[in-house]
Tab-separated table of C-alpha atoms in Angstrom:
chain	number	residue	atom	x	y	z
A	299	LEU	CA	-5.900	-13.874	57.097
A	300	GLU	CA	-2.586	-15.658	57.647
A	301	PHE	CA	-1.134	-18.235	55.281
A	302	LYS	CA	1.589	-20.646	56.417
A	303	ASN	CA	3.800	-22.781	54.164
A	304	PHE	CA	1.699	-21.804	51.192
A	305	GLY	CA	3.232	-22.072	47.738
A	306	ALA	CA	3.029	-23.579	44.272
A	307	ALA	CA	3.181	-27.095	45.705
A	308	THR	CA	0.112	-26.604	47.865
A	309	SER	CA	-2.744	-28.971	47.000
A	310	GLU	CA	-5.626	-27.763	44.847
A	311	ARG	CA	-8.091	-28.501	47.665
A	312	THR	CA	-6.175	-26.256	50.080
A	313	ARG	CA	-5.984	-23.496	47.479
A	314	LYS	CA	-9.751	-23.645	46.913
A	315	GLN	CA	-10.423	-23.554	50.654
A	316	ALA	CA	-8.193	-20.502	50.985
A	317	ALA	CA	-9.901	-18.759	48.075
A	318	ARG	CA	-13.356	-19.424	49.580
A	319	LYS	CA	-12.258	-18.132	52.966
A	320	LEU	CA	-10.833	-14.964	51.430
A	321	ALA	CA	-14.024	-14.368	49.446
A	322	ARG	CA	-16.130	-14.942	52.580
A	323	LEU	CA	-14.075	-12.502	54.624
A	324	THR	CA	-14.529	-9.765	52.025
A	325	THR	CA	-18.301	-9.994	52.493
A	326	THR	CA	-18.181	-9.532	56.272
A	327	CYS	CA	-15.152	-7.329	56.904
A	328	SER	CA	-14.391	-3.733	56.020
A	329	MET	CA	-10.826	-4.737	55.211
A	330	VAL	CA	-8.859	-7.986	54.892
A	331	VAL	CA	-5.073	-7.993	55.284
A	332	VAL	CA	-3.430	-11.116	53.886
A	333	THR	CA	-0.120	-11.997	55.504
A	334	GLY	CA	2.251	-14.760	54.499
A	335	MET	CA	1.494	-14.233	50.819
A	336	THR	CA	2.023	-11.528	48.232
A	337	ALA	CA	-0.305	-10.810	45.327
A	338	THR	CA	2.279	-12.445	43.042
A	339	THR	CA	2.276	-15.677	45.037
A	340	ALA	CA	-1.513	-15.622	45.184
A	341	THR	CA	-1.675	-15.365	41.408
A	342	LYS	CA	0.728	-18.255	40.910
A	343	THR	CA	-1.186	-20.444	43.339
A	344	THR	CA	-4.580	-19.557	41.803
A	345	ILE	CA	-5.931	-17.909	44.943
A	346	THR	CA	-6.908	-14.948	42.783
A	347	ASN	CA	-6.345	-13.607	39.314
A	348	ALA	CA	-4.797	-10.399	40.618
A	349	PRO	CA	-2.063	-9.237	38.209
A	350	SER	CA	1.437	-10.095	39.380
A	351	SER	CA	3.523	-7.260	40.684
A	352	SER	CA	6.418	-6.687	43.003
A	353	SER	CA	4.367	-4.001	44.743
A	354	GLN	CA	3.817	-4.865	48.394
A	355	TRP	CA	0.340	-3.352	48.513
A	356	ARG	CA	-2.186	-4.496	45.960
A	357	THR	CA	-5.565	-2.879	45.406
A	358	SER	CA	-6.483	-4.521	42.110
A	359	CYS	CA	-7.217	-8.004	43.427
A	360	THR	CA	-10.449	-9.337	41.937
A	361	VAL	CA	-11.638	-11.645	44.690
A	362	ALA	CA	-15.442	-11.322	44.745
A	363	PRO	CA	-17.439	-9.558	45.937
A	364	HIS	CA	-15.441	-6.711	47.539
A	365	PRO	CA	-11.908	-6.739	46.056
A	366	GLU	CA	-11.195	-3.181	47.118
A	367	MET	CA	-11.125	-4.392	50.738
A	368	VAL	CA	-8.171	-6.799	50.230
A	369	ARG	CA	-4.584	-5.770	50.946
A	370	TRP	CA	-1.624	-8.088	50.301
A	371	SER	CA	1.075	-7.696	52.928
A	372	GLY	CA	3.521	-10.463	52.045
A	373	HIS	CA	5.686	-11.808	54.870
A	374	LEU	CA	5.239	-9.157	57.548
A	375	ASN	CA	5.598	-9.721	61.249
A	376	PHE	CA	2.863	-8.897	63.769
A	377	LYS	CA	4.199	-5.431	64.582
A	378	SER	CA	4.412	-4.548	60.907
A	379	ILE	CA	0.819	-5.669	60.361
A	380	LEU	CA	-0.427	-3.394	63.141
A	381	LEU	CA	1.440	-0.453	61.648
A	382	SER	CA	0.075	-1.354	58.221
A	383	LEU	CA	-3.494	-1.424	59.546
A	384	MET	CA	-3.012	2.004	61.049
A	385	PHE	CA	-1.713	3.266	57.695
A	386	LEU	CA	-4.598	1.707	55.780
A	387	ASP	CA	-7.097	3.155	58.236
A	388	ARG	CA	-5.769	6.619	57.416
A	389	LEU	CA	-5.668	5.844	53.688
A	390	LEU	CA	-9.272	4.673	53.452
A	391	TYR	CA	-10.951	6.903	56.002
A	392	ALA	CA	-8.843	10.046	56.287
A	393	THR	CA	-11.007	11.761	53.642
A	394	ALA	CA	-13.961	11.799	56.055
A	395	THR	CA	-14.274	15.300	57.469
A	396	ALA	CA	-16.465	16.709	60.238
A	397	VAL	CA	-18.116	20.082	59.748
A	398	VAL	CA	-19.169	20.875	63.298
A	399	SER	CA	-22.032	23.343	63.534
A	400	GLY	CA	-23.587	22.197	66.797
A	401	GLY	CA	-23.914	19.351	69.268
A	402	SER	CA	-22.117	18.335	72.407
A	403	SER	CA	-18.933	16.644	71.253
A	404	THR	CA	-15.950	14.985	72.879
A	405	THR	CA	-12.486	14.577	71.380
A	406	ILE	CA	-10.954	11.124	71.837
A	407	GLY	CA	-7.626	10.304	70.253
A	408	GLY	CA	-7.956	13.271	67.910
A	409	SER	CA	-11.472	12.285	66.742
A	410	ILE	CA	-14.594	14.289	67.561
A	411	MET	CA	-17.284	12.069	69.105
A	412	PHE	CA	-20.964	12.557	69.930
A	413	LYS	CA	-23.402	10.763	72.226
A	414	ASN	CA	-26.266	10.681	69.708
A	415	VAL	CA	-25.526	10.269	66.010
A	416	CYS	CA	-27.803	9.628	63.031
A	417	LEU	CA	-27.673	8.757	59.339
A	418	GLY	CA	-30.120	7.607	56.671
A	419	GLY	CA	-30.318	5.729	53.400
A	420	THR	CA	-32.084	3.017	51.438
A	421	PHE	CA	-29.471	0.340	52.294
A	422	ASP	CA	-30.733	-2.143	49.716
A	423	GLY	CA	-27.987	-4.693	50.253
A	424	ILE	CA	-25.000	-3.631	52.344
A	425	HIS	CA	-22.182	-2.788	49.922
A	426	ALA	CA	-18.742	-1.185	50.337
A	427	GLY	CA	-20.037	2.395	50.294
A	428	HIS	CA	-22.535	1.609	53.042
A	429	LYS	CA	-19.795	-0.022	55.090
A	430	LEU	CA	-17.669	3.106	54.961
A	431	LEU	CA	-20.616	5.223	56.130
A	432	PHE	CA	-21.437	2.821	58.964
A	433	ASN	CA	-17.801	2.555	60.023
A	434	GLU	CA	-17.528	6.334	60.236
A	435	ALA	CA	-20.840	6.637	62.070
A	436	THR	CA	-19.830	4.098	64.724
A	437	ARG	CA	-16.434	5.740	65.068
A	438	VAL	CA	-17.858	9.167	65.930
A	439	CYS	CA	-20.689	7.778	68.087
A	440	LYS	CA	-20.271	7.195	71.827
A	441	GLU	CA	-23.698	5.891	72.871
A	442	ARG	CA	-26.659	5.874	70.446
A	443	LEU	CA	-26.806	5.595	66.659
A	444	VAL	CA	-30.130	6.297	64.934
A	445	VAL	CA	-30.494	4.981	61.382
A	446	GLY	CA	-33.375	5.952	59.091
A	447	VAL	CA	-34.138	3.412	56.344
A	448	THR	CA	-36.079	5.002	53.497
A	449	ASP	CA	-39.423	3.585	52.389
A	450	GLY	CA	-42.665	4.615	50.694
A	451	GLN	CA	-42.467	7.462	48.188
A	452	MET	CA	-38.787	8.061	49.025
A	453	ILE	CA	-37.693	4.945	47.113
A	454	ARG	CA	-39.996	5.310	44.100
A	455	ASN	CA	-37.622	7.447	42.056
A	456	LYS	CA	-34.840	4.882	42.243
A	457	ILE	CA	-33.938	2.576	39.368
A	458	LEU	CA	-35.970	-0.639	39.559
A	459	TRP	CA	-37.392	0.361	42.929
A	460	GLU	CA	-39.833	-2.555	42.641
A	461	LEU	CA	-36.891	-4.896	43.263
A	462	ILE	CA	-35.794	-3.133	46.449
A	463	MET	CA	-35.991	-5.474	49.414
A	464	PRO	CA	-38.842	-4.947	51.908
A	465	VAL	CA	-37.949	-2.365	54.535
A	466	GLU	CA	-38.034	-5.007	57.292
A	467	GLU	CA	-35.297	-7.001	55.548
A	468	ARG	CA	-33.196	-3.892	54.957
A	469	ILE	CA	-33.517	-2.873	58.616
A	470	LYS	CA	-32.372	-6.343	59.662
A	471	GLY	CA	-29.373	-6.129	57.307
A	472	VAL	CA	-28.353	-2.777	58.785
A	473	ARG	CA	-28.766	-4.027	62.360
A	474	ASP	CA	-26.776	-7.203	61.695
A	475	TYR	CA	-23.884	-5.320	60.110
A	476	LEU	CA	-23.728	-2.646	62.806
A	477	HIS	CA	-23.633	-5.273	65.545
A	478	THR	CA	-20.689	-6.991	63.842
A	479	ILE	CA	-18.571	-3.817	63.817
A	480	ASN	CA	-19.597	-2.415	67.207
A	481	PRO	CA	-21.951	-4.381	69.477
A	482	ASN	CA	-21.501	-1.896	72.331
A	483	LEU	CA	-23.592	0.955	70.922
A	484	THR	CA	-27.350	1.364	71.224
A	485	TYR	CA	-28.977	1.166	67.798
A	486	GLN	CA	-32.329	2.663	66.847
A	487	ILE	CA	-33.157	1.642	63.263
A	488	VAL	CA	-36.478	2.901	61.906
A	489	PRO	CA	-38.243	3.270	58.535
A	490	ILE	CA	-38.580	6.832	57.250
A	491	THR	CA	-40.898	8.173	54.547
A	492	ASP	CA	-39.485	11.682	54.224
A	493	LEU	CA	-36.140	13.472	54.321
A	494	TYR	CA	-36.337	14.340	58.007
A	495	GLY	CA	-37.372	11.221	59.917
A	496	PRO	CA	-36.245	11.251	63.575
A	497	THR	CA	-34.070	14.366	63.076
A	498	ILE	CA	-37.071	16.648	63.687
A	499	THR	CA	-38.665	14.520	66.412
A	500	ASP	CA	-35.565	13.655	68.451
A	501	LYS	CA	-34.043	16.786	69.982
A	502	GLU	CA	-31.173	14.808	71.553
A	503	LEU	CA	-29.518	14.056	68.218
A	504	GLU	CA	-26.211	15.902	67.831
A	505	CYS	CA	-24.535	14.740	64.628
A	506	ILE	CA	-25.574	13.450	61.194
A	507	VAL	CA	-23.269	11.360	58.997
A	508	VAL	CA	-23.671	11.909	55.255
A	509	SER	CA	-21.837	11.446	51.969
A	510	GLU	CA	-20.920	14.428	49.812
A	511	GLU	CA	-23.967	13.731	47.665
A	512	THR	CA	-26.394	14.129	50.572
A	513	VAL	CA	-24.968	17.232	52.282
A	514	LYS	CA	-27.833	19.328	50.910
A	515	GLY	CA	-30.288	17.086	52.732
A	516	ALA	CA	-28.417	17.631	55.989
A	517	ASN	CA	-28.597	21.385	55.457
A	518	LYS	CA	-32.382	21.190	54.994
A	519	ILE	CA	-32.643	19.170	58.197
A	520	ASN	CA	-30.705	21.812	60.095
A	521	GLU	CA	-32.987	24.506	58.708
A	522	ALA	CA	-35.982	22.583	60.045
A	523	ARG	CA	-34.337	22.141	63.454
A	524	LYS	CA	-33.482	25.835	63.510
A	525	ASP	CA	-37.157	26.659	62.903
A	526	LYS	CA	-37.965	24.620	66.027
A	527	SER	CA	-35.250	26.490	67.978
A	528	TRP	CA	-33.337	23.204	68.332
A	529	PRO	CA	-29.530	22.885	68.176
A	530	GLU	CA	-28.232	22.253	64.675
A	531	LEU	CA	-26.640	18.889	63.950
A	532	ALA	CA	-22.927	18.581	63.377
A	533	VAL	CA	-22.561	17.424	59.765
A	534	HIS	CA	-19.960	14.686	59.387
A	535	VAL	CA	-19.192	14.288	55.678
A	536	VAL	CA	-17.729	11.011	54.443
A	537	ASP	CA	-15.986	11.679	51.140
A	538	LEU	CA	-15.651	8.328	49.429
A	539	ILE	CA	-13.839	9.436	46.276
A	540	GLN	CA	-11.629	12.420	47.077
A	541	ASP	CA	-8.337	10.537	47.427
A	542	THR	CA	-6.486	10.653	44.089
A	543	ASN	CA	-3.198	9.236	45.366
A	544	LYS	CA	-1.747	7.258	42.453
A	545	THR	CA	-0.891	4.249	44.610
A	546	ASN	CA	-4.569	3.969	45.520
A	547	GLU	CA	-6.081	5.064	42.200
A	548	GLU	CA	-7.625	1.697	41.393
A	549	ALA	CA	-9.247	1.396	44.819
A	550	MET	CA	-10.744	4.869	44.468
A	551	LYS	CA	-12.055	3.995	41.011
A	552	ARG	CA	-13.837	0.989	42.455
A	553	LEU	CA	-15.258	3.033	45.287
A	554	ARG	CA	-16.704	5.404	42.688
A	555	GLU	CA	-18.375	2.431	41.045
A	556	LYS	CA	-19.669	1.230	44.422
A	557	LYS	CA	-21.599	4.485	44.827
A	558	VAL	CA	-24.247	3.100	42.472
A	559	SER	CA	-23.859	-0.523	43.454
A	560	SER	CA	-27.315	-0.784	45.021
A	561	SER	CA	-28.851	0.116	41.665
A	562	LEU	CA	-26.392	-2.144	39.857
A	563	LEU	CA	-27.227	-5.022	42.180
A	564	ARG	CA	-30.887	-4.611	41.278
A	565	VAL	CA	-30.064	-4.523	37.568
A	566	GLN	CA	-28.059	-7.724	38.030
A	567	LYS	CA	-31.153	-9.410	39.480
A	568	LEU	CA	-32.954	-8.981	36.160
A	569	GLY	CA	-33.183	-12.237	34.262
A	570	THR	CA	-32.513	-14.369	37.332
A	571	ILE	CA	-35.010	-16.660	39.013
A	572	MET	CA	-35.045	-14.623	42.216
A	573	ASN	CA	-37.921	-16.524	43.804
A	574	PRO	CA	-37.591	-20.280	43.250
A	575	PRO	CA	-40.944	-21.723	42.158
A	576	ILE	CA	-42.972	-23.891	44.491
A	577	PRO	CA	-43.760	-27.219	42.741
A	578	ASN	CA	-47.299	-27.138	41.366
A	579	ASN	CA	-48.761	-30.623	41.732
A	580	ASN	CA	-52.122	-29.526	40.313
A	581	ILE	CA	-50.840	-29.404	36.725
A	582	PRO	CA	-48.837	-31.924	34.645
A	583	LYS	CA	-45.053	-31.628	34.688
A	584	HIS	CA	-45.057	-31.647	30.884
A	585	PRO	CA	-45.221	-29.292	29.157
A	586	TYR	CA	-43.498	-26.819	31.465
A	587	LEU	CA	-45.736	-23.738	31.425
A	588	ILE	CA	-44.376	-20.253	32.048
A	589	GLY	CA	-46.787	-17.353	32.478
A	590	LEU	CA	-45.333	-14.196	30.923
A	591	THR	CA	-47.063	-11.078	32.180
A	592	GLY	CA	-46.603	-7.340	32.507
A	593	GLY	CA	-48.377	-4.035	32.158
A	594	ILE	CA	-49.334	-2.132	29.022
A	595	ALA	CA	-46.299	-1.335	26.831
A	596	SER	CA	-43.963	-3.255	29.140
A	597	GLY	CA	-42.339	-5.134	26.247
A	598	LYS	CA	-43.718	-8.539	27.203
A	599	THR	CA	-44.752	-9.393	23.626
A	600	ALA	CA	-41.229	-8.687	22.336
A	601	ILE	CA	-39.884	-10.987	25.051
A	602	GLY	CA	-42.431	-13.668	24.180
A	603	ARG	CA	-41.477	-13.568	20.508
A	604	TYR	CA	-37.787	-13.709	21.390
A	605	LEU	CA	-38.416	-16.768	23.576
A	606	GLU	CA	-40.209	-18.326	20.603
A	607	THR	CA	-36.976	-17.995	18.598
A	608	LYS	CA	-35.215	-19.926	21.392
A	609	GLY	CA	-37.385	-22.961	20.641
A	610	PHE	CA	-40.183	-22.434	23.158
A	611	GLY	CA	-43.874	-22.698	22.352
A	612	TYR	CA	-45.619	-19.323	22.527
A	613	ILE	CA	-49.275	-18.381	23.049
A	614	ASN	CA	-50.419	-14.756	23.102
A	615	TYR	CA	-53.650	-14.404	25.122
A	616	ASP	CA	-54.312	-10.938	23.717
A	617	LEU	CA	-54.521	-12.383	20.199
A	618	LEU	CA	-56.769	-15.160	21.480
A	619	GLY	CA	-59.029	-12.505	22.954
A	620	HIS	CA	-59.450	-10.936	19.517
A	621	LYS	CA	-60.393	-14.311	18.084
A	622	THR	CA	-63.168	-14.794	20.617
A	623	TYR	CA	-65.175	-11.841	19.259
A	624	GLN	CA	-63.839	-11.533	15.711
A	625	ASP	CA	-66.654	-13.720	14.396
A	626	THR	CA	-69.861	-11.652	14.391
A	627	ASN	CA	-71.842	-14.838	14.984
A	628	SER	CA	-69.921	-15.902	18.102
A	629	PRO	CA	-71.625	-15.884	21.530
A	630	VAL	CA	-68.829	-13.651	22.918
A	631	TYR	CA	-69.402	-11.049	20.182
A	632	LYS	CA	-73.126	-10.926	20.865
A	633	GLU	CA	-72.677	-10.615	24.640
A	634	ILE	CA	-70.181	-7.763	24.269
A	635	VAL	CA	-72.438	-5.837	21.870
A	636	ASP	CA	-75.462	-6.406	24.103
A	637	TYR	CA	-73.638	-4.927	27.087
A	638	PHE	CA	-71.621	-2.098	25.494
A	639	GLY	CA	-73.977	-1.179	22.672
A	640	GLU	CA	-73.540	-0.899	18.903
A	641	GLY	CA	-71.491	2.274	19.307
A	642	ILE	CA	-68.377	0.098	19.610
A	643	LEU	CA	-68.891	-1.422	16.124
A	644	ASN	CA	-67.139	-0.462	12.909
A	645	GLU	CA	-69.854	1.035	10.699
A	646	THR	CA	-68.669	-0.829	7.604
A	647	THR	CA	-67.583	-4.277	8.844
A	648	LYS	CA	-69.787	-4.387	11.943
A	649	GLN	CA	-66.823	-5.872	13.810
A	650	ILE	CA	-65.913	-4.637	17.287
A	651	ASP	CA	-63.598	-1.624	17.103
A	652	ARG	CA	-60.893	-2.232	19.695
A	653	ALA	CA	-60.004	1.451	20.028
A	654	SER	CA	-63.620	2.406	20.805
A	655	LEU	CA	-64.021	-0.471	23.236
A	656	GLY	CA	-60.679	0.338	24.897
A	657	LYS	CA	-61.661	3.962	25.445
A	658	ILE	CA	-64.703	2.781	27.389
A	659	VAL	CA	-63.196	0.036	29.534
A	660	PHE	CA	-59.985	1.852	30.439
A	661	SER	CA	-62.045	4.736	31.804
A	662	ASP	CA	-64.299	2.536	33.954
A	663	LYS	CA	-62.904	-0.275	36.098
A	664	GLU	CA	-66.311	-1.926	36.484
A	665	LYS	CA	-66.790	-2.112	32.698
A	666	LEU	CA	-63.257	-3.475	32.273
A	667	GLU	CA	-64.024	-6.247	34.739
A	668	LYS	CA	-67.267	-6.998	32.876
A	669	LEU	CA	-65.422	-7.307	29.557
A	670	ASN	CA	-62.888	-9.655	31.151
A	671	SER	CA	-65.622	-11.833	32.621
A	672	ILE	CA	-67.114	-12.210	29.124
A	673	VAL	CA	-63.951	-13.056	27.187
A	674	TRP	CA	-61.830	-14.947	29.756
A	675	PRO	CA	-63.659	-18.307	29.639
A	676	ALA	CA	-63.426	-18.364	25.841
A	677	ILE	CA	-59.740	-17.366	25.914
A	678	PHE	CA	-58.861	-20.125	28.374
A	679	LYS	CA	-60.616	-22.697	26.194
A	680	LEU	CA	-58.650	-21.599	23.118
A	681	ALA	CA	-55.417	-21.566	25.135
A	682	ASP	CA	-55.959	-25.135	26.328
A	683	GLU	CA	-56.476	-26.237	22.732
A	684	GLN	CA	-53.233	-24.569	21.632
A	685	ILE	CA	-51.292	-26.047	24.552
A	686	GLU	CA	-52.366	-29.518	23.446
A	687	GLU	CA	-51.094	-28.804	19.931
A	688	LEU	CA	-47.795	-27.207	20.977
A	689	LYS	CA	-46.771	-29.758	23.621
A	690	VAL	CA	-46.111	-32.313	20.872
A	691	LYS	CA	-43.095	-30.264	19.707
A	692	HIS	CA	-42.214	-28.146	22.736
A	693	ASP	CA	-41.199	-29.031	26.303
A	694	VAL	CA	-41.685	-25.415	27.434
A	695	ILE	CA	-44.612	-23.183	26.472
A	696	ILE	CA	-44.788	-19.455	27.167
A	697	LEU	CA	-48.258	-18.126	27.973
A	698	GLU	CA	-48.275	-14.358	27.497
A	699	ASN	CA	-51.150	-13.022	29.572
A	700	ALA	CA	-51.341	-9.393	30.702
A	701	LEU	CA	-53.956	-10.402	33.279
A	702	LEU	CA	-52.233	-13.532	34.545
A	703	VAL	CA	-52.457	-12.439	38.175
A	704	GLU	CA	-55.891	-10.796	37.976
A	705	SER	CA	-57.446	-13.816	36.221
A	706	GLU	CA	-55.948	-16.161	38.837
A	707	GLN	CA	-54.158	-18.100	36.120
A	708	VAL	CA	-50.987	-18.205	38.213
A	709	LYS	CA	-52.156	-21.575	39.507
A	710	ARG	CA	-52.119	-22.938	35.933
A	711	VAL	CA	-48.386	-22.351	35.322
A	712	HIS	CA	-45.096	-23.585	36.778
A	713	GLN	CA	-43.432	-20.170	36.853
A	714	VAL	CA	-44.338	-16.499	36.434
A	715	TRP	CA	-42.023	-14.193	34.480
A	716	THR	CA	-42.800	-10.455	34.471
A	717	ALA	CA	-41.774	-7.556	32.227
A	718	ILE	CA	-41.747	-4.062	33.729
A	719	VAL	CA	-41.011	-0.475	32.761
A	720	PRO	CA	-41.606	2.703	34.800
A	721	PRO	CA	-45.187	4.055	34.427
A	722	GLU	CA	-43.898	7.190	32.703
A	723	GLU	CA	-42.146	5.075	30.071
A	724	ALA	CA	-45.332	3.054	29.513
A	725	ILE	CA	-47.304	6.287	29.020
A	726	LYS	CA	-44.704	7.577	26.559
A	727	ARG	CA	-44.742	4.341	24.553
A	728	GLN	CA	-48.557	4.363	24.349
A	729	MET	CA	-48.570	7.930	23.073
A	730	GLU	CA	-45.911	7.170	20.445
A	731	SER	CA	-47.132	3.779	19.216
A	732	ARG	CA	-50.904	4.288	19.350
A	733	GLY	CA	-51.196	8.016	18.995
A	734	LEU	CA	-53.043	8.348	22.306
A	735	SER	CA	-53.366	11.596	24.199
A	736	ARG	CA	-51.480	11.745	27.463
A	737	GLU	CA	-54.768	11.626	29.369
A	738	ASP	CA	-55.914	8.435	27.621
A	739	ALA	CA	-52.471	6.808	28.016
A	740	GLU	CA	-52.461	7.607	31.732
A	741	LYS	CA	-55.935	6.096	32.142
A	742	ARG	CA	-54.783	2.846	30.581
A	743	VAL	CA	-51.649	2.630	32.692
A	744	ASN	CA	-53.456	3.564	35.909
A	745	SER	CA	-56.238	1.031	35.296
A	746	GLN	CA	-53.860	-1.916	35.600
A	747	THR	CA	-52.104	-3.695	38.451
A	748	ASP	CA	-48.947	-1.832	39.499
A	749	ASN	CA	-45.446	-3.173	38.907
A	750	ALA	CA	-44.693	-3.764	42.594
A	751	THR	CA	-47.692	-6.097	42.951
A	752	ARG	CA	-46.684	-8.015	39.830
A	753	VAL	CA	-43.093	-8.389	41.021
A	754	LYS	CA	-44.241	-9.897	44.326
A	755	THR	CA	-45.895	-12.790	42.482
A	756	SER	CA	-43.007	-13.312	40.031
A	757	ASN	CA	-40.226	-15.828	39.879
A	758	ALA	CA	-38.201	-13.758	37.391
A	759	VAL	CA	-38.341	-10.121	36.287
A	760	PHE	CA	-37.198	-8.398	33.084
A	761	CYS	CA	-36.975	-4.680	32.343
A	762	THR	CA	-37.175	-3.443	28.750
A	763	LEU	CA	-36.244	0.156	29.558
A	764	TRP	CA	-32.921	-0.096	27.740
A	765	GLU	CA	-31.806	-1.316	24.306
A	766	PRO	CA	-33.224	-4.654	22.999
A	767	GLU	CA	-29.811	-6.316	23.190
A	768	PHE	CA	-29.773	-5.868	26.960
A	769	THR	CA	-33.285	-7.316	27.236
A	770	HIS	CA	-32.105	-10.328	25.237
A	771	LYS	CA	-29.203	-10.810	27.645
A	772	GLN	CA	-31.637	-10.833	30.555
A	773	VAL	CA	-33.809	-13.437	28.808
A	774	ASP	CA	-30.829	-15.586	27.780
A	775	LYS	CA	-29.588	-15.633	31.364
A	776	CYS	CA	-33.005	-16.701	32.632
A	777	VAL	CA	-33.383	-19.409	29.984
A	778	GLN	CA	-30.000	-20.853	30.916
A	779	GLU	CA	-30.926	-20.969	34.608
A	780	LEU	CA	-34.285	-22.548	33.725
A	781	LYS	CA	-32.615	-25.337	31.730
A	782	VAL	CA	-30.000	-26.066	34.387
A	783	LYS	CA	-32.266	-26.044	37.440
A	784	TYR	CA	-35.822	-26.822	36.406
A	785	LEU	CA	-35.959	-28.848	33.187
């Protein structure tokens, strides 16, 4: 990126255009060298808030989203820039090392190259760490690069795996990026559901590109190939964090942070309206109704109560459900007792014992559906009455309904917000808060719709796995976006 006649007198419009262009380049390039301007000049002209320094090379520029890829070269001529690029190439990629244990390789310009190379990963959003892996893979590959994109059970242990993009989208992102850096190779990009993927079905593969963290996986792959009497793969290790050179310390620190950026990107999605709502013309625009849902022990009630403190109306469908059969003379009470028997009644008060009823319905899906069919109509009637009361004082009303999706009440709200926690956390919370055995807690969790299905129907997602303050930040962020864009 070359700047000409750029200084403090440059117009604000030109400065903004330059800043946008620099930010855009950092999303599509592995490295951006800025010539005609030093980091100091950039700071003074508001291109970036990089700290001023007389140092010619800056690695602490904070241009989003990939500042570690920006290098300030000042007023260098063309020859100097080429030499600088060669130096930077060594600085950023020299830590990649090839451990050759097999394969038919060729040495070109000092680099070992292979006809058929492979690598694998989740690739949920192409970030700086992915770019380094892909750059190395294309550099050691002469003809065909095979990329395995993990799916199925392989992604289920990752943080917030429910927010991981569909495998088709991730494959497209990988293909698009690879074609931008080297359109001359043949790319075979496939979903994989185990560690091995094409490595044990494609004998022609010669080299696998991995990070230091995934070397063990490469060793297991070679053991499997050895069992088939196939040549072992050369293991090309890309070490992203080994360089501790003081002049590049900040860049290395950021690369360390980038190692978990896929997970961080998913965390950053929490509390954002990821899927803009489709206008619902079947319900009035006022009040604005938000369906708040989630599984057992997902923290949805805590979120609902917090939203109530923000000035929103709040209706808890679970509490309404209790009301429908609390009165021993109500039609709902009589129908439930007729179906489930008097064994669910408290011997003293003759009221329905929720624990006894829960033990029955969470062990039998058919009986759970029967209970829902009895109480839902009465709950919806009570909810409509409360909405009429609350809309006088509130423009937005939160409808907390654990069965929002199952009861097809999605069509009665403007947006769906969902709270999630991992199943194991939900089981743990049930055991601690209700004194349930692990078996009973598992039955309750397994009887409900899974998180991934809920997320697909949601406009916004929250996760209450961490401290309450972080949950509140997620909610505050979502409320702000709601007010700015939809109210």
